PDB file of C-alpha atoms in Angstrom:
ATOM      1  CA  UNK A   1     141.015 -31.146 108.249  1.00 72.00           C
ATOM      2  CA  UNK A   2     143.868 -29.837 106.039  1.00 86.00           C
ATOM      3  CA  UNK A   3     144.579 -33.138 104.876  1.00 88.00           C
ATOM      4  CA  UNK A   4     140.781 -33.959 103.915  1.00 88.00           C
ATOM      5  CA  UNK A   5     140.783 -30.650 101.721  1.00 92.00           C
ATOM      6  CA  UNK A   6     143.494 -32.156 100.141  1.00 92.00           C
ATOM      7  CA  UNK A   7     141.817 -35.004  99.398  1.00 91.00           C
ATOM      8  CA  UNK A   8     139.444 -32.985  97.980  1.00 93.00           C
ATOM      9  CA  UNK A   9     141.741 -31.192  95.634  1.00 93.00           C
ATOM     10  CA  UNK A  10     142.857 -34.439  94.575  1.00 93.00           C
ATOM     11  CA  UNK A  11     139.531 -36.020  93.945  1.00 94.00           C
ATOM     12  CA  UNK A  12     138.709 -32.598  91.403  1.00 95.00           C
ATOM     13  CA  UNK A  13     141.992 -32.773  89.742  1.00 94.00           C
ATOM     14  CA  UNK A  14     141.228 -36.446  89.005  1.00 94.00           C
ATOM     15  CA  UNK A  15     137.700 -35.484  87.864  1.00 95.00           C
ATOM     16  CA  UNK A  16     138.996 -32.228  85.522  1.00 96.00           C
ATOM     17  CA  UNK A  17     141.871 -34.800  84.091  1.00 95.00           C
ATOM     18  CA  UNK A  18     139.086 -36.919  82.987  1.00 95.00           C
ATOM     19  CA  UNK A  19     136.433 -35.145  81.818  1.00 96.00           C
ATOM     20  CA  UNK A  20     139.937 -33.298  79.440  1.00 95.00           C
ATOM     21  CA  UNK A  21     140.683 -36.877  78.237  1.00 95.00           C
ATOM     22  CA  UNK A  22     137.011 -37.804  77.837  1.00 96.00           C
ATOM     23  CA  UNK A  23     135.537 -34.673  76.440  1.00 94.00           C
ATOM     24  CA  UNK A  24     133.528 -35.530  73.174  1.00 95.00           C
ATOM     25  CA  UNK A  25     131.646 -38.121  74.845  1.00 94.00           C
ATOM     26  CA  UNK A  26     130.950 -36.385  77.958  1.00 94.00           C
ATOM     27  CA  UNK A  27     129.815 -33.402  76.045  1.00 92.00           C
ATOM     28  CA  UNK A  28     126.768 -35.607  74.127  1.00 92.00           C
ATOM     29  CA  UNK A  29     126.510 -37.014  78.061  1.00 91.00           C
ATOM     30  CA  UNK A  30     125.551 -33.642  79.426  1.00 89.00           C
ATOM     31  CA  UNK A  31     123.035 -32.559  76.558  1.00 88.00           C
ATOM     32  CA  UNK A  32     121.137 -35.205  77.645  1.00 89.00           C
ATOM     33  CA  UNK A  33     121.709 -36.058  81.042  1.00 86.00           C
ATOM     34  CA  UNK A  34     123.081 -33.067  82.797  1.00 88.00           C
ATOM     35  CA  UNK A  35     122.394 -31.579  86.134  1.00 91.00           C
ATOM     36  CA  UNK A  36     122.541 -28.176  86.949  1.00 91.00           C
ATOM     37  CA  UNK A  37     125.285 -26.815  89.348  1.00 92.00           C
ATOM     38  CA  UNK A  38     125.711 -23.505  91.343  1.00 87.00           C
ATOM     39  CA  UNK A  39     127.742 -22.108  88.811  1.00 88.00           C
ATOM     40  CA  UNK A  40     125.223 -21.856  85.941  1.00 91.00           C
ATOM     41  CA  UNK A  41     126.424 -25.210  84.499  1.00 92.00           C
ATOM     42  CA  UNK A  42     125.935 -28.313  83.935  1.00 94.00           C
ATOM     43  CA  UNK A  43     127.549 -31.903  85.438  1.00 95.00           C
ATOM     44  CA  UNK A  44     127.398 -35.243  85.174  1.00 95.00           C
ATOM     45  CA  UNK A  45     125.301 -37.504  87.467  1.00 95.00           C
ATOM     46  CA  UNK A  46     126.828 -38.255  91.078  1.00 95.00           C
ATOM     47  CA  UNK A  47     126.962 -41.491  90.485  1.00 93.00           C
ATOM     48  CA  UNK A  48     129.453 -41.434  87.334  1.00 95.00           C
ATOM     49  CA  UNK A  49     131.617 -38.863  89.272  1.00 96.00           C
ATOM     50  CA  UNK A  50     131.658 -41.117  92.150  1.00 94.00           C
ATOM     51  CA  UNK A  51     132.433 -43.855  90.260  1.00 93.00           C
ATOM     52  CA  UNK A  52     135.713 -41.980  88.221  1.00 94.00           C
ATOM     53  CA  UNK A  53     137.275 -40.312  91.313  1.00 94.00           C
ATOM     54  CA  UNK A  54     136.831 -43.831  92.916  1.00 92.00           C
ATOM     55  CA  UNK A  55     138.482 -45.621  90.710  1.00 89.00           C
ATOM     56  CA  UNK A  56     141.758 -43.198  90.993  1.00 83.00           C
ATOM     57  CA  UNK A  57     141.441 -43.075  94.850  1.00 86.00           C
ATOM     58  CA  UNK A  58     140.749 -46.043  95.725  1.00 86.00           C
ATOM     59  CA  UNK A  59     140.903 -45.113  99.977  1.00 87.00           C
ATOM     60  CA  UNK A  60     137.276 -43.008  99.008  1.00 88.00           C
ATOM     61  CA  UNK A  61     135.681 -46.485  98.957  1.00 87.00           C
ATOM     62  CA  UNK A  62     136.561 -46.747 102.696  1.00 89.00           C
ATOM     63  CA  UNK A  63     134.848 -43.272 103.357  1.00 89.00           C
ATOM     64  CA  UNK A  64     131.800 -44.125 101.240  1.00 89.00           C
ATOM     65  CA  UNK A  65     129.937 -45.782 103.411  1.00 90.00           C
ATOM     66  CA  UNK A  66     129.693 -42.688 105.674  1.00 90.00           C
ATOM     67  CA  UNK A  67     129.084 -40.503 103.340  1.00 90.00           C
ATOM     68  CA  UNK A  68     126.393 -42.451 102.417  1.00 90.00           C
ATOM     69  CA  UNK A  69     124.865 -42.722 105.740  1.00 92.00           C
ATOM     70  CA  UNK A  70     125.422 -38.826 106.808  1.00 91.00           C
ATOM     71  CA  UNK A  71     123.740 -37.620 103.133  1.00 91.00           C
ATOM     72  CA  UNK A  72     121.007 -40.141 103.820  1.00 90.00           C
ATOM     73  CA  UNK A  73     121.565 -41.903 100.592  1.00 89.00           C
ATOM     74  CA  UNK A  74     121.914 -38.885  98.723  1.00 93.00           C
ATOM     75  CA  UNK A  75     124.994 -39.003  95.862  1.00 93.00           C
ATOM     76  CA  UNK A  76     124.416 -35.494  95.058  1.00 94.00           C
ATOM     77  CA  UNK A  77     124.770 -34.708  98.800  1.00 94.00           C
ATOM     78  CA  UNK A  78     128.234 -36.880  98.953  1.00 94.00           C
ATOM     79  CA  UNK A  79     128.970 -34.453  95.311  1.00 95.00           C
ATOM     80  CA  UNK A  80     129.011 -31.106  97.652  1.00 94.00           C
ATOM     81  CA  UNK A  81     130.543 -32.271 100.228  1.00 93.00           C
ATOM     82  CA  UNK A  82     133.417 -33.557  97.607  1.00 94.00           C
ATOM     83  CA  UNK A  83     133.077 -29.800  95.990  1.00 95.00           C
ATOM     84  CA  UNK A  84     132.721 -31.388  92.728  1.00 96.00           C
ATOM     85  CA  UNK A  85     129.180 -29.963  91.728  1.00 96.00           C
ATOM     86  CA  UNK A  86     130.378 -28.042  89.317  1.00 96.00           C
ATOM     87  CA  UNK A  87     130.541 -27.713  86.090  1.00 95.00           C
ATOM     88  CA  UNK A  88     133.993 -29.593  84.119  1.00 95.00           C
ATOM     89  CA  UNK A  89     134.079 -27.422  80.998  1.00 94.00           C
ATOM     90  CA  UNK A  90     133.478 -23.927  82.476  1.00 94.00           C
ATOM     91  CA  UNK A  91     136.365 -25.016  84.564  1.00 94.00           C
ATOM     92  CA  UNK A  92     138.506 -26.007  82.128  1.00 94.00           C
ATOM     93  CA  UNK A  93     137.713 -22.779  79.603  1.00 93.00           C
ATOM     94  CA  UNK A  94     139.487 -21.415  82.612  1.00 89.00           C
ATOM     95  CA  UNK A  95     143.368 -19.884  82.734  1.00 85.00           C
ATOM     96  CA  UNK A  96     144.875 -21.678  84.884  1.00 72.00           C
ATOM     97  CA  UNK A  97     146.128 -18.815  87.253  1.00 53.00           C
ATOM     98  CA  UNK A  98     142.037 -18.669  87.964  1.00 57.00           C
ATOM     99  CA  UNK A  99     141.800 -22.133  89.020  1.00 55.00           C
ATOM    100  CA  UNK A 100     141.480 -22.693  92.497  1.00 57.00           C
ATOM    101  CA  UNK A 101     144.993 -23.983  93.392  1.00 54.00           C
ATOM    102  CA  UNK A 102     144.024 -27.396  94.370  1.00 52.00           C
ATOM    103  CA  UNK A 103     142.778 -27.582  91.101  1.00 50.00           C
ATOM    104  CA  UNK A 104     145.903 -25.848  88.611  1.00 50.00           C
ATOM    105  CA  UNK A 105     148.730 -29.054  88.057  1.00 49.00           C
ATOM    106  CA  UNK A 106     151.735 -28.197  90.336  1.00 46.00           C
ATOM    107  CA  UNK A 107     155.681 -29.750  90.297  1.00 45.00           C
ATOM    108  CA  UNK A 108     154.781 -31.125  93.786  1.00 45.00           C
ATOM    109  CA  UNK A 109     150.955 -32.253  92.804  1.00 41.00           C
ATOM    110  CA  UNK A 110     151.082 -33.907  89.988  1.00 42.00           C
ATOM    111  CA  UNK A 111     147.736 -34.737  88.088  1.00 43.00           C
ATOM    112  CA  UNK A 112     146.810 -38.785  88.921  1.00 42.00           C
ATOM    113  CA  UNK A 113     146.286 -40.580  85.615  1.00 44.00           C
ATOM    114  CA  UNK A 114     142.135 -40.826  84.781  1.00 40.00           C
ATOM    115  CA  UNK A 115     141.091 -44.763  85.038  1.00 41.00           C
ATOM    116  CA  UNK A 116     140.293 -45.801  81.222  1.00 42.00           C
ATOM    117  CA  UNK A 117     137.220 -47.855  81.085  1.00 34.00           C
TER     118      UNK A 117
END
């Protein structure tokens, strides 16, 4: 299981990395397309997330199909599980001694590079 969580921590630092190098554009995105998250913010749709964090690790396309089937279709579902439903900016505004350390760029972890589209 410690090697799934991670994965996890991987999959959000890949996600934060892009949403810093895509900001002004995902910004107009969530004004007008934003879902609400348990932290009083907004986020993307599941499918764009899915679709980022799959293109910089690549092995999730191998779980997807589970995922899929367990959430019963449901991407938002597959978003929890991930812990990615949250919202990007709030936790970027954030020092980085508060980020969760999966989340805060290490020597050992470094940040993968965001896919540009």
């Amino acid at each position: 299981m410690a090697a799934f969580e991670e994965f996890k921590g991987t999959l959000r630092n890949t996600w934060l990395e892009y949403v810093r190098n895509h900001r002004p554009w995902l910004e107009v995105y969530l004004k007008q397309r934003g879902f609400k998250t348990g932290d009083n913010g907004r986020r993307p749709d599941a499918g764009l997330i899915l679709g980022v964090v799959t293109m910089a690790a690549p092995q999730l396309l191998d779980m997807l199909p589970t995922f899929f089937k367990l959430s019963q279709g449901n991407p938002d579902a597959i978003i929890d599980a991930l812990d990615l439903n949250f919202d990007p900016f709030k936790e970027l505004a954030k020092p980085v001694a508060q980020l969760p350390e999966s989340s805060a760029p290490s020597e050992d972890k470094p940040v993968v590079e965001s896919p540009h589209f």
